Coordinates of C-alpha atoms in Angstrom, one line a residue:
M3 CA -18.7 -14.8 -18.4
R4 CA -14.8 -15.6 -16.8
L5 CA -15.6 -18.4 -14.1
L6 CA -13.7 -17.2 -10.8
R7 CA -11.7 -19.5 -8.9
T8 CA -12.7 -20.0 -5.7
I9 CA -10.6 -21.1 -2.6
L10 CA -12.9 -23.0 -0.1
L11 CA -9.7 -23.8 2.0
T12 CA -9.3 -22.5 5.6
T13 CA -6.2 -23.6 6.2
L14 CA -3.7 -23.8 3.5
P15 CA -0.4 -25.7 4.1
V16 CA 1.3 -24.6 0.6
L17 CA 0.1 -22.0 -1.8
P18 CA -2.0 -21.9 -4.6
T19 CA 0.5 -23.7 -7.8
L20 CA -2.1 -22.1 -10.7
A21 CA -0.9 -18.3 -11.7
M22 CA -4.1 -15.4 -11.1
A23 CA -4.9 -14.3 -14.4
E24 CA -9.1 -14.0 -12.9
P25 CA -9.2 -12.7 -9.8
L26 CA -9.0 -14.7 -7.1
A27 CA -12.2 -15.8 -5.2
I28 CA -12.6 -15.8 -1.4
K29 CA -15.8 -17.5 0.5
E30 CA -14.1 -19.2 3.5
P31 CA -11.4 -17.2 5.1
F32 CA -8.0 -17.2 3.5
V33 CA -6.1 -18.0 6.9
S34 CA -3.1 -20.4 6.8
S35 CA -1.3 -23.2 9.1
A36 CA 2.3 -23.3 7.1
P37 CA 5.1 -23.0 9.8
G38 CA 7.2 -21.5 6.9
E39 CA 9.1 -22.9 3.4
E40 CA 6.7 -21.8 1.2
K41 CA 8.1 -21.9 -2.2
I42 CA 6.3 -20.7 -6.0
D43 CA 7.4 -21.5 -9.3
F44 CA 6.1 -17.9 -10.7
A45 CA 7.5 -15.5 -13.8
S46 CA 10.2 -17.6 -14.6
G47 CA 12.2 -18.0 -11.3
S48 CA 11.1 -19.6 -8.0
F49 CA 10.7 -17.9 -4.3
V50 CA 10.7 -19.2 -0.9
N51 CA 8.7 -17.7 2.0
H52 CA 10.4 -18.6 5.2
G53 CA 7.9 -17.4 7.3
L54 CA 7.7 -14.4 10.6
V55 CA 10.4 -14.1 12.1
G56 CA 9.8 -11.0 14.2
V57 CA 7.2 -8.2 14.9
G58 CA 7.7 -4.8 16.5
R59 CA 5.8 -2.4 17.9
L60 CA 5.6 1.2 18.3
S61 CA 2.7 2.5 21.2
A62 CA 0.3 4.7 19.6
D63 CA 0.1 7.4 21.8
L64 CA 3.2 9.0 20.8
K65 CA 3.9 12.0 19.1
D66 CA 6.3 13.4 16.6
E67 CA 8.1 16.1 16.5
K68 CA 5.8 18.8 15.7
G69 CA 4.2 17.6 18.6
D70 CA 1.2 16.1 16.5
T71 CA 0.1 11.9 17.2
L72 CA 2.4 10.3 15.5
G73 CA 0.5 8.1 12.5
S74 CA 1.9 4.9 11.2
F75 CA 3.1 3.6 8.2
S76 CA 0.9 4.2 4.4
S77 CA 4.3 3.4 3.2
M78 CA 8.4 2.6 4.3
A79 CA 11.2 2.9 3.3
I80 CA 14.8 1.3 4.3
D81 CA 17.5 3.2 3.4
P82 CA 19.7 0.7 1.5
K83 CA 23.0 2.8 2.5
S84 CA 22.0 2.7 6.5
W85 CA 21.4 -1.4 6.4
S86 CA 23.8 -3.3 7.8
K87 CA 24.2 -6.5 9.8
T88 CA 25.6 -6.7 13.0
A89 CA 27.1 -8.7 15.7
T90 CA 23.3 -9.7 16.4
G91 CA 21.3 -8.8 13.8
Y92 CA 20.7 -6.3 11.5
M93 CA 20.4 -1.7 11.8
G94 CA 19.4 1.1 9.5
Q95 CA 17.6 4.1 9.0
L96 CA 13.5 4.0 8.2
R97 CA 11.5 6.6 6.9
S98 CA 8.0 6.5 7.2
L99 CA 5.2 8.4 5.7
P100 CA 1.7 9.0 7.0
D101 CA -0.7 10.5 4.8
R102 CA -3.7 13.2 5.3
G103 CA -4.1 13.4 9.7
Y104 CA -6.9 11.8 11.8
N105 CA -9.8 12.8 10.0
N106 CA -14.0 11.6 10.6
P107 CA -15.7 12.1 8.1
D108 CA -18.9 11.1 9.3
K109 CA -18.2 13.9 11.5
G110 CA -17.3 16.3 8.8
L111 CA -13.7 16.4 11.4
F112 CA -10.4 17.1 9.3
F113 CA -7.2 18.7 10.1
D114 CA -5.0 20.5 8.6
Y115 CA -2.3 18.8 8.7
Q116 CA 1.1 19.3 6.8
G117 CA 2.6 16.0 5.1
R118 CA 5.9 14.5 6.1
V119 CA 8.4 11.5 6.2
L120 CA 9.7 10.8 9.4
A121 CA 13.2 9.4 10.7
F122 CA 13.4 6.0 12.6
D123 CA 16.5 4.3 14.3
F124 CA 16.2 0.8 13.4
A125 CA 17.1 -2.6 14.2
F126 CA 16.6 -5.5 13.8
T127 CA 17.6 -9.1 15.6
P128 CA 15.6 -12.4 13.4
Y129 CA 13.7 -15.2 15.3
S130 CA 13.3 -18.1 14.5
G131 CA 12.4 -20.4 17.5
P132 CA 9.1 -21.8 19.1
A133 CA 6.6 -19.8 20.6
L134 CA 7.3 -17.0 22.6
P135 CA 5.6 -16.7 26.2
A136 CA 4.7 -13.1 26.3
A137 CA 2.2 -11.6 24.5
V138 CA 3.5 -8.3 24.4
T139 CA 7.1 -8.6 24.9
S140 CA 7.1 -11.7 22.0
Q141 CA 6.5 -8.5 20.1
S142 CA 10.6 -6.6 20.5
Q143 CA 12.1 -8.1 17.7
I144 CA 12.0 -5.2 15.4
E145 CA 13.0 -2.4 17.6
L146 CA 12.0 1.7 16.0
K147 CA 13.4 5.2 17.4
P148 CA 12.0 7.7 16.4
L149 CA 14.4 10.3 15.6
D150 CA 13.7 13.7 16.3
G151 CA 14.7 16.6 13.8
K152 CA 14.8 14.1 11.2
G153 CA 11.4 14.4 9.6
V154 CA 11.0 16.3 6.1
F155 CA 8.1 18.1 5.8
L156 CA 5.9 18.7 3.3
T157 CA 5.8 21.9 0.6
G158 CA 3.7 22.8 -2.6
L159 CA 5.7 24.1 -5.5
D160 CA 4.6 27.6 -3.9
G161 CA 6.4 26.4 -0.7
K162 CA 3.3 27.0 1.1
P163 CA 3.0 23.6 3.6
T164 CA 1.1 21.2 2.4
T165 CA -2.5 20.2 4.1
G166 CA -4.1 17.2 4.5
A167 CA -8.3 19.3 4.3
D168 CA -10.3 18.0 1.6
P169 CA -10.3 20.5 -1.7
A170 CA -13.5 19.7 -2.4
D171 CA -13.9 20.3 -5.6
N172 CA -12.1 24.1 -6.2
T173 CA -8.9 23.1 -7.7
V174 CA -6.0 25.5 -9.0
E175 CA -3.6 25.9 -11.8
M176 CA 0.1 26.8 -11.2
D177 CA 2.9 25.7 -13.3
G178 CA 0.8 24.2 -16.0
Y179 CA -1.0 22.1 -13.1
T180 CA -4.3 21.5 -12.5
L181 CA -3.8 21.3 -8.5
P182 CA -5.9 20.4 -5.5
V183 CA -6.7 23.2 -3.2
P184 CA -9.2 24.4 -0.5
P185 CA -11.2 27.2 -1.7
A186 CA -11.2 30.3 0.2
G187 CA -13.0 30.3 4.0
A188 CA -12.5 26.4 4.1
L189 CA -9.7 24.7 6.3
G190 CA -6.0 25.1 4.8
A191 CA -6.9 27.4 1.9
G192 CA -4.8 28.2 -0.3
S193 CA -2.7 24.8 -0.1
L194 CA -1.7 21.9 -1.5
S195 CA -4.5 19.2 -0.5
F196 CA -2.5 16.4 0.2
D197 CA -3.2 12.9 1.7
A198 CA -0.1 10.6 1.2
E199 CA 0.5 7.0 0.2
S200 CA 3.2 5.8 -0.8
L201 CA 6.8 6.6 -1.6
A202 CA 9.6 5.8 -3.7
Y203 CA 12.8 7.0 -2.6
R204 CA 15.8 8.7 -5.8
S205 CA 19.5 8.2 -5.1
D206 CA 20.5 11.4 -4.9
G207 CA 18.0 12.0 -1.5
S208 CA 15.1 13.4 -3.9
F209 CA 11.4 11.1 -3.8
Y210 CA 8.2 10.7 -5.0
V211 CA 5.0 10.3 -2.9
G212 CA 1.5 8.5 -4.7
D213 CA -1.5 10.3 -3.9
E214 CA -5.5 10.1 -3.2
Y215 CA -6.8 13.7 -4.3
A216 CA -5.2 13.9 -7.7
A217 CA -3.9 10.0 -8.1
A218 CA -0.6 11.8 -9.3
V219 CA 2.5 11.0 -8.4
Y220 CA 4.5 13.9 -6.7
L221 CA 8.6 14.2 -6.7
F222 CA 9.5 16.2 -3.6
G223 CA 13.7 17.5 -3.1
P224 CA 15.6 15.7 0.0
D225 CA 14.1 19.1 1.9
G226 CA 10.8 18.7 0.9
K227 CA 10.0 21.3 -1.8
L228 CA 7.9 20.0 -4.8
K229 CA 9.9 20.1 -7.6
G230 CA 6.8 19.1 -9.7
L231 CA 4.6 15.9 -10.6
I232 CA 3.3 13.2 -13.2
P233 CA -0.4 14.1 -13.7
P234 CA -2.9 12.0 -13.8
G235 CA -4.2 10.7 -17.6
P236 CA -7.9 11.8 -18.6
A237 CA -8.9 7.6 -17.2
L238 CA -7.8 8.6 -13.8
V239 CA -8.9 12.4 -13.7
P240 CA -11.6 12.4 -11.3
T241 CA -14.8 14.6 -12.9
K242 CA -17.9 15.4 -11.5
K243 CA -20.7 16.5 -14.1
G244 CA -18.2 17.5 -16.5
K245 CA -16.0 19.1 -13.9
I246 CA -12.7 17.9 -12.6
N247 CA -13.3 17.3 -8.2
F248 CA -10.6 16.2 -6.2
T249 CA -13.1 15.6 -3.1
S250 CA -12.8 12.8 -1.8
M251 CA -15.7 12.8 0.0
E252 CA -17.8 11.7 -2.9
A253 CA -17.4 9.5 -5.9
P254 CA -17.0 11.4 -9.4
D255 CA -19.1 9.9 -12.6
T256 CA -15.2 8.9 -14.2
G257 CA -11.4 8.4 -13.0
R258 CA -9.7 7.2 -10.2
R259 CA -12.1 5.8 -7.1
N260 CA -12.1 8.6 -3.8
N261 CA -9.9 7.5 -0.6
Q262 CA -8.7 4.9 -4.0
G263 CA -5.9 7.2 -6.0
L264 CA -2.6 5.6 -6.6
E265 CA -1.4 3.7 -3.0
A266 CA 1.4 2.1 -4.7
I267 CA 4.6 3.4 -6.1
S268 CA 7.5 1.8 -6.3
L269 CA 11.2 2.1 -8.6
T270 CA 13.3 -0.8 -9.1
P271 CA 16.4 -1.3 -8.3
D272 CA 18.2 0.1 -11.0
G273 CA 16.5 3.5 -10.4
K274 CA 15.4 3.6 -14.0
T275 CA 11.0 2.6 -13.8
L276 CA 8.3 3.8 -11.7
Y277 CA 6.0 1.9 -10.8
A278 CA 2.5 3.4 -9.8
V279 CA -0.4 1.7 -9.4
L280 CA -4.0 2.2 -8.7
Q281 CA -5.8 0.7 -4.9
S282 CA -9.0 -0.6 -7.2
G283 CA -11.0 0.2 -10.8
A284 CA -11.2 3.0 -11.3
L285 CA -15.3 4.9 -11.4
Q286 CA -15.7 3.5 -15.4
D287 CA -14.3 0.2 -14.5
S288 CA -16.8 0.0 -11.9
S289 CA -19.8 1.0 -12.1
A290 CA -22.2 -2.3 -12.4
G291 CA -24.6 -1.7 -9.1
K292 CA -23.5 -1.7 -5.7
N293 CA -21.4 -4.8 -5.8
Q294 CA -18.2 -3.6 -4.6
A295 CA -16.7 -7.0 -6.0
N296 CA -17.0 -4.9 -9.3
R297 CA -13.6 -2.8 -8.2
A298 CA -11.2 -5.9 -8.7
T299 CA -9.9 -4.5 -12.4
T300 CA -7.4 -1.6 -11.4
R301 CA -3.9 -0.5 -13.6
I302 CA -0.8 0.0 -13.2
Y303 CA 1.0 2.5 -14.6
V304 CA 5.4 1.9 -16.0
Y305 CA 7.3 5.2 -16.4
D306 CA 10.9 5.4 -17.9
V307 CA 12.2 8.2 -15.3
A308 CA 16.1 7.3 -16.1
S309 CA 17.1 10.5 -17.8
D310 CA 13.6 12.2 -17.3
P311 CA 12.3 12.3 -13.5
L312 CA 9.3 13.8 -14.6
P313 CA 7.7 12.0 -17.9
K314 CA 4.4 12.9 -19.0
T315 CA 2.9 9.9 -19.6
P316 CA 3.6 6.2 -18.8
K317 CA 5.5 4.0 -21.2
A318 CA 3.0 1.1 -20.4
V319 CA -0.7 0.8 -19.0
Y320 CA -1.8 -2.6 -17.5
A321 CA -5.0 -4.0 -16.6
I322 CA -4.5 -6.2 -13.2
E323 CA -7.5 -8.0 -11.4
L324 CA -7.0 -8.2 -7.5
P325 CA -8.9 -10.7 -5.0
V326 CA -12.6 -10.7 -4.5
Y327 CA -13.9 -12.1 -1.2
S328 CA -17.2 -12.7 0.8
K329 CA -17.4 -9.6 3.4
K330 CA -19.1 -11.7 5.8
G331 CA -17.5 -14.8 4.9
D332 CA -21.1 -16.1 4.4
G333 CA -20.4 -17.2 0.7
K334 CA -21.6 -13.9 -1.1
I335 CA -18.9 -12.3 -3.1
D336 CA -18.7 -9.1 -2.4
S337 CA -15.9 -7.0 -1.8
T338 CA -12.3 -6.2 -3.7
A339 CA -9.2 -6.8 -2.1
A340 CA -7.8 -3.5 -2.7
Q341 CA -4.5 -3.0 -3.2
S342 CA -2.5 -1.0 -0.3
E343 CA 1.7 -0.9 -1.3
M344 CA 4.3 -2.4 -4.1
V345 CA 8.0 -3.3 -4.0
A346 CA 9.2 -3.8 -7.5
L347 CA 12.1 -6.9 -8.5
D348 CA 13.2 -5.6 -11.9
D349 CA 11.0 -3.4 -15.3
H350 CA 8.8 -6.8 -15.2
R351 CA 7.9 -8.0 -11.7
F352 CA 7.1 -6.7 -8.0
L353 CA 5.4 -7.4 -5.0
L354 CA 1.5 -6.3 -3.9
L355 CA -0.4 -6.3 -1.4
A356 CA -4.1 -6.6 -1.2
R357 CA -6.1 -6.9 2.0
D358 CA -9.3 -7.1 3.1
G359 CA -11.2 -3.7 5.4
A360 CA -11.6 -6.0 8.5
G361 CA -9.4 -6.3 11.9
H362 CA -8.1 -4.1 15.2
G363 CA -9.1 -0.7 13.8
C364 CA -12.1 -1.7 12.0
D365 CA -15.9 -0.1 13.4
C366 CA -17.0 -4.1 12.9
K367 CA -16.9 -7.7 13.6
N368 CA -16.9 -9.2 10.3
P369 CA -13.7 -11.5 10.2
E370 CA -10.5 -11.1 8.4
M371 CA -10.8 -13.3 4.9
F372 CA -7.5 -12.2 3.1
K373 CA -4.7 -9.7 3.6
A374 CA -1.2 -11.5 1.4
I375 CA 1.4 -10.3 -0.8
L376 CA 1.6 -11.6 -4.2
V377 CA 4.0 -11.4 -6.8
V378 CA 3.1 -9.6 -9.9
D379 CA 4.3 -10.6 -13.8
T380 CA 3.4 -7.7 -16.4
S381 CA 5.7 -9.9 -19.4
G382 CA 2.6 -10.6 -22.3
A383 CA 0.0 -8.5 -20.9
T384 CA -1.9 -6.2 -22.7
N385 CA -0.8 -2.4 -22.8
L386 CA -3.5 0.2 -23.1
A387 CA -0.2 3.5 -23.0
G388 CA -1.8 5.7 -25.6
T389 CA -5.4 3.9 -26.8
D390 CA -8.3 4.8 -26.3
Y391 CA -9.0 3.8 -22.5
E392 CA -5.8 5.7 -21.3
T393 CA -6.3 8.8 -23.6
G394 CA -9.9 9.0 -22.5
T395 CA -12.3 7.0 -20.5
K396 CA -13.1 3.9 -22.3
P397 CA -13.6 1.0 -19.7
I398 CA -10.9 -1.6 -19.2
A399 CA -13.9 -3.5 -17.2
P400 CA -17.6 -2.5 -18.5
A401 CA -20.5 -3.3 -17.5
K402 CA -22.5 -6.1 -17.7
D403 CA -25.6 -7.1 -16.0
D404 CA -24.8 -6.7 -12.5
R405 CA -21.1 -7.5 -12.9
N406 CA -17.8 -5.2 -14.4
V407 CA -16.0 -7.7 -16.4
L408 CA -12.9 -7.4 -18.2
D409 CA -12.4 -6.9 -21.9
P410 CA -11.8 -10.0 -23.5
T411 CA -9.8 -8.3 -25.9
I412 CA -7.4 -7.6 -22.5
T413 CA -4.8 -9.2 -21.5
P414 CA -4.3 -9.0 -17.5
A415 CA -1.1 -8.9 -15.7
R416 CA -0.8 -12.4 -14.4
S417 CA 0.0 -13.2 -10.6
Q418 CA 1.0 -15.7 -7.3
V419 CA 0.1 -15.6 -3.7
L420 CA 3.7 -15.4 -1.7
V421 CA 2.7 -14.2 1.5
N422 CA -0.1 -14.7 3.3
L423 CA -0.7 -12.9 5.9
L424 CA -3.5 -14.6 8.0
N425 CA -1.4 -17.7 8.9
A426 CA -2.7 -18.1 12.2
T427 CA 0.2 -21.0 13.2
Q428 CA 3.4 -17.5 12.4
L429 CA 1.1 -15.2 14.0
G430 CA 0.5 -17.2 17.5
K431 CA 4.1 -17.4 17.6
F432 CA 4.2 -14.2 18.4
G433 CA 1.8 -13.7 20.2
L434 CA -0.7 -12.3 17.7
N435 CA -4.4 -13.2 16.8
I436 CA -6.3 -12.4 13.8
D437 CA -9.7 -13.4 15.4
N438 CA -11.6 -9.7 15.0
A439 CA -14.9 -10.5 16.7
K440 CA -12.8 -10.6 19.6
S441 CA -10.8 -7.7 18.5
N442 CA -8.1 -6.9 20.9
D443 CA -4.7 -4.8 21.1
L444 CA -3.3 -8.4 19.9
T445 CA -5.3 -9.2 17.3
L446 CA -4.2 -8.8 13.4
S447 CA -5.0 -4.4 12.5
E448 CA -6.7 -4.0 9.5
K449 CA -4.8 -1.9 7.2
W450 CA -1.5 -3.2 6.7
E451 CA 0.2 0.1 4.0
A452 CA 3.6 -0.5 4.0
M453 CA 6.2 -2.8 2.5
T454 CA 10.1 -2.2 2.4
L455 CA 12.3 -4.9 1.3
V456 CA 16.2 -5.3 1.5
P457 CA 19.5 -7.9 1.7
A458 CA 19.7 -10.2 4.1
L459 CA 23.7 -10.1 3.6
D460 CA 24.0 -13.4 4.8
P461 CA 26.7 -15.6 2.7
A462 CA 25.3 -18.6 3.6
A463 CA 22.0 -17.5 2.0
P464 CA 23.3 -14.8 -0.6
N465 CA 19.4 -14.8 -2.0
D466 CA 17.8 -13.7 1.0
A467 CA 15.9 -11.0 2.2
F468 CA 14.4 -9.7 4.5
L469 CA 10.4 -8.3 3.6
F470 CA 9.3 -5.5 5.7
V471 CA 5.1 -5.4 6.0
G472 CA 3.8 -2.7 8.6
N473 CA 0.3 -1.2 9.1
D474 CA -1.3 2.3 9.5
N475 CA -2.9 2.7 12.9
D476 CA -5.1 5.9 11.1
F477 CA -4.0 7.9 13.8
L478 CA -6.5 6.0 16.5
T479 CA -5.9 7.2 20.0
R480 CA -7.3 8.0 22.9
K481 CA -4.8 10.4 23.8
G482 CA -4.3 12.0 20.2
V483 CA -3.1 15.2 19.6
M484 CA -3.4 17.1 15.7
K485 CA -2.6 20.8 15.5
G486 CA -2.9 21.4 19.5
Q487 CA -6.4 20.0 19.3
S488 CA -6.5 16.7 21.8
Y489 CA -8.6 14.2 20.0
D490 CA -10.7 10.5 21.0
A491 CA -10.1 8.2 18.9
G492 CA -12.4 6.0 21.0
L493 CA -10.0 3.3 20.6
T494 CA -6.2 2.3 20.2
N495 CA -4.1 0.4 17.7
D496 CA -1.0 0.5 17.8
T497 CA 2.1 0.4 14.8
L498 CA 2.8 -2.4 13.7
V499 CA 5.7 -4.4 12.1
L500 CA 5.9 -7.4 10.4
A501 CA 9.3 -9.3 9.9
Y502 CA 9.2 -12.0 6.5
R503 CA 12.6 -13.6 5.7
L504 CA 11.9 -14.6 2.1
T505 CA 14.5 -16.2 -1.0
L506 CA 14.3 -14.3 -4.3
P507 CA 15.1 -15.4 -7.9
E508 CA 19.2 -14.8 -8.0
D509 CA 18.7 -12.2 -10.5
L510 CA 16.5 -10.7 -8.2
A511 CA 18.7 -10.7 -5.3
K512 CA 21.3 -9.4 -7.4
A513 CA 19.2 -6.3 -9.0
L514 CA 18.4 -6.0 -4.7
A515 CA 22.0 -6.1 -4.0
G516 CA 22.6 -3.9 -6.6
K517 CA 25.2 -6.1 -8.6

């Protein structure tokens, strides 16, 4: 049985220096007080986190151009062609991807919400001075202005609007694909069930979207019309009693866990390689008992899209072991910090956001235990593409007693913490806190699910970049509107965007800048 490395410190003045091949085990809150300038040497390069340099806020009460509550950000991307330096900072256009609309499964409440990509004018003025005095006005370094009329609304292969409604166990065959579609008489009947979670733009304006229901990667044209998809392989197709079942309401027997699909996708800067990462372990890799720490072994998919934008199979599949933690902070390891977003750096390195389930917006008072951005390196990891692990449902982490343990013949990708979002010192400078026991509008929210990386365009620091990290507020507002129907989610959870300044290895900085 592999030993888990345990982090016992509640403050981390420097980042851990040991690369993780095994899951990081967090028994007490992984909280930092470092002011910045944290360096790691990892994956044949040096990375520096200079710290938090700005925050932006959007009201949860805002409506989008369709009149629906504006959902934030399951994923986001700054258009590199729009990104420029100004006299006081930076400007560009940001595109954001909401998920399936407001829903409350406990009450059986779903909406026939059409998938969409929204557009914003984006202005950023970095700040690196002392703590700001006013809690709310101190979160104004990032300004987001919704651009009505610029949204792209998603349609299926048949031209019908997609729906956020659950498909139950109903599927249809279309153009050679098996697709989740609500049955006749159900909400969203006949439309593609779509729970968008991740976004990656191609240079021609078309874009990939990673989905929860099907665990597929969809390719849309610039107009939002579906052109085709990369379907899930046998290891990810959710099956229940021998039948494909794409529902989000219950766990399948094998395949992607419900509500744990392709949470992260990203294109490398050269546009040739597409990554996709499963949010947490597939059912066959997380079947031992009810301990949610057993979901830690998940899969990285790598597709060659240099000449064929829709490959049928991945060129590589790797295992990665996510951090695990104590949900209540009582030392009992019982949860997985599932990954929520990624940014590809090159053909073997990427940034990965892993987080706990506590914070403003969650129905809990649990402490915020772990929210961090990792650098991941797949070089040296075992390629599982074409093996029984992928062509069937052979587990990469078979059950052993009450745990799922990675097959010892498999070498996983390595990872290393670069940015710790739970930095009380840096958050406090901008009026934010991590005290979820007394959660309020200034408490760091639960679901951080969006990242985008752009060059700093600074001749004095040519390897610097800005990493923007956004939350998914789950459409939580007391003044919600969806499809013309009002709702009260019981609390207000604003959209926040955090900005970090990083220094990248020279080769990665040049690739990001297109050099």
